[in-house]
Amino acid sequence: MNTPLSPVVSLIGRSWWVLLLYGIVAVVFGLIAIARPLAAATALAWAIGVMALVWIGVGSLIYGVLQIVVGWRVCRLR
């Protein structure tokens, strides 16, 4: 079986437990959301907010490093 999907299928086959863990977490969160919708909405808003701040921070870090590299290269060209 030498199809382009072979590496993906073998990767999923080796780490099936990660998918199982994500499924269990999703079911538990769903049960909590049914039992306490306001608390679940608050937790979800916090999680999305933290993820957004992390991505903005990582993006700013990468942008800053790239600016330093480009500045260094421009300075060396002169």
PDB file of C-alpha atoms in Angstrom:
ATOM      1  CA  MET A   1       0.000   0.000   0.000  1.00  0.00           C
ATOM      2  CA  ASN A   2       2.116   2.897  -1.304  1.00  0.00           C
ATOM      3  CA  THR A   3      -0.500   5.598  -1.469  1.00  0.00           C
ATOM      4  CA  PRO A   4       0.198   9.184  -0.353  1.00  0.00           C
ATOM      5  CA  LEU A   5      -1.952   8.588   2.724  1.00  0.00           C
ATOM      6  CA  SER A   6       0.233   5.731   4.011  1.00  0.00           C
ATOM      7  CA  PRO A   7       2.421   7.923   6.298  1.00  0.00           C
ATOM      8  CA  VAL A   8      -0.662   9.613   7.733  1.00  0.00           C
ATOM      9  CA  VAL A   9      -2.421   6.311   8.361  1.00  0.00           C
ATOM     10  CA  SER A  10       0.674   4.830  10.025  1.00  0.00           C
ATOM     11  CA  LEU A  11       1.070   7.937  12.194  1.00  0.00           C
ATOM     12  CA  ILE A  12      -2.536   7.692  13.351  1.00  0.00           C
ATOM     13  CA  GLY A  13      -2.052   3.972  13.941  1.00  0.00           C
ATOM     14  CA  ARG A  14       0.931   4.627  16.207  1.00  0.00           C
ATOM     15  CA  SER A  15      -0.709   7.418  18.209  1.00  0.00           C
ATOM     16  CA  TRP A  16      -4.285   6.184  18.494  1.00  0.00           C
ATOM     17  CA  TRP A  17      -4.264   6.916  22.204  1.00  0.00           C
ATOM     18  CA  VAL A  18      -4.038  10.673  21.523  1.00  0.00           C
ATOM     19  CA  LEU A  19      -7.260  10.535  19.516  1.00  0.00           C
ATOM     20  CA  LEU A  20      -8.863   8.503  22.294  1.00  0.00           C
ATOM     21  CA  LEU A  21      -7.764  11.047  24.889  1.00  0.00           C
ATOM     22  CA  TYR A  22      -9.144  13.948  22.823  1.00  0.00           C
ATOM     23  CA  GLY A  23     -12.439  12.085  22.460  1.00  0.00           C
ATOM     24  CA  ILE A  24     -12.712  11.439  26.199  1.00  0.00           C
ATOM     25  CA  VAL A  25     -11.939  15.083  26.999  1.00  0.00           C
ATOM     26  CA  ALA A  26     -14.559  16.207  24.470  1.00  0.00           C
ATOM     27  CA  VAL A  27     -17.235  13.934  25.969  1.00  0.00           C
ATOM     28  CA  VAL A  28     -16.420  15.091  29.514  1.00  0.00           C
ATOM     29  CA  PHE A  29     -16.561  18.738  28.440  1.00  0.00           C
ATOM     30  CA  GLY A  30     -19.864  18.068  26.682  1.00  0.00           C
ATOM     31  CA  LEU A  31     -21.358  16.550  29.835  1.00  0.00           C
ATOM     32  CA  ILE A  32     -20.154  19.499  31.905  1.00  0.00           C
ATOM     33  CA  ALA A  33     -21.583  21.891  29.302  1.00  0.00           C
ATOM     34  CA  ILE A  34     -24.977  20.203  29.582  1.00  0.00           C
ATOM     35  CA  ALA A  35     -24.909  20.275  33.382  1.00  0.00           C
ATOM     36  CA  ARG A  36     -23.486  23.794  33.820  1.00  0.00           C
ATOM     37  CA  PRO A  37     -23.747  25.790  30.577  1.00  0.00           C
ATOM     38  CA  LEU A  38     -22.628  29.132  32.038  1.00  0.00           C
ATOM     39  CA  ALA A  39     -19.480  27.655  33.578  1.00  0.00           C
ATOM     40  CA  ALA A  40     -18.714  25.822  30.330  1.00  0.00           C
ATOM     41  CA  ALA A  41     -19.152  28.992  28.278  1.00  0.00           C
ATOM     42  CA  THR A  42     -16.877  30.885  30.658  1.00  0.00           C
ATOM     43  CA  ALA A  43     -14.221  28.157  30.484  1.00  0.00           C
ATOM     44  CA  LEU A  44     -14.431  28.082  26.699  1.00  0.00           C
ATOM     45  CA  ALA A  45     -14.099  31.864  26.477  1.00  0.00           C
ATOM     46  CA  TRP A  46     -11.046  31.772  28.758  1.00  0.00           C
ATOM     47  CA  ALA A  47      -9.471  28.956  26.735  1.00  0.00           C
ATOM     48  CA  ILE A  48      -9.993  30.791  23.441  1.00  0.00           C
ATOM     49  CA  GLY A  49      -8.657  34.013  24.975  1.00  0.00           C
ATOM     50  CA  VAL A  50      -5.515  32.348  26.298  1.00  0.00           C
ATOM     51  CA  MET A  51      -4.915  30.631  22.967  1.00  0.00           C
ATOM     52  CA  ALA A  52      -5.312  33.953  21.147  1.00  0.00           C
ATOM     53  CA  LEU A  53      -2.820  35.664  23.458  1.00  0.00           C
ATOM     54  CA  VAL A  54      -0.315  32.854  23.009  1.00  0.00           C
ATOM     55  CA  TRP A  55      -0.623  32.946  19.216  1.00  0.00           C
ATOM     56  CA  ILE A  56      -0.298  36.735  19.181  1.00  0.00           C
ATOM     57  CA  GLY A  57       2.785  36.457  21.401  1.00  0.00           C
ATOM     58  CA  VAL A  58       4.376  33.777  19.240  1.00  0.00           C
ATOM     59  CA  GLY A  59       3.581  35.739  16.098  1.00  0.00           C
ATOM     60  CA  SER A  60       5.108  38.889  17.554  1.00  0.00           C
ATOM     61  CA  LEU A  61       8.213  36.978  18.602  1.00  0.00           C
ATOM     62  CA  ILE A  62       8.677  35.499  15.135  1.00  0.00           C
ATOM     63  CA  TYR A  63       8.058  38.898  13.515  1.00  0.00           C
ATOM     64  CA  GLY A  64      10.614  40.559  15.796  1.00  0.00           C
ATOM     65  CA  VAL A  65      13.259  37.911  15.119  1.00  0.00           C
ATOM     66  CA  LEU A  66      12.679  38.227  11.378  1.00  0.00           C
ATOM     67  CA  GLN A  67      13.017  42.008  11.607  1.00  0.00           C
ATOM     68  CA  ILE A  68      16.364  41.623  13.391  1.00  0.00           C
ATOM     69  CA  VAL A  69      17.600  39.132  10.775  1.00  0.00           C
ATOM     70  CA  VAL A  70      16.575  41.372   7.874  1.00  0.00           C
ATOM     71  CA  GLY A  71      18.127  44.411   9.543  1.00  0.00           C
ATOM     72  CA  TRP A  72      21.359  42.493  10.092  1.00  0.00           C
ATOM     73  CA  ARG A  73      21.486  41.372   6.455  1.00  0.00           C
ATOM     74  CA  VAL A  74      20.746  44.849   5.126  1.00  0.00           C
ATOM     75  CA  CYS A  75      23.468  46.262   7.357  1.00  0.00           C
ATOM     76  CA  ARG A  76      25.966  43.680   6.041  1.00  0.00           C
ATOM     77  CA  LEU A  77      25.147  44.560   2.409  1.00  0.00           C
ATOM     78  CA  ARG A  78      26.333  48.152   2.813  1.00  0.00           C
TER      79      ARG A  78
END
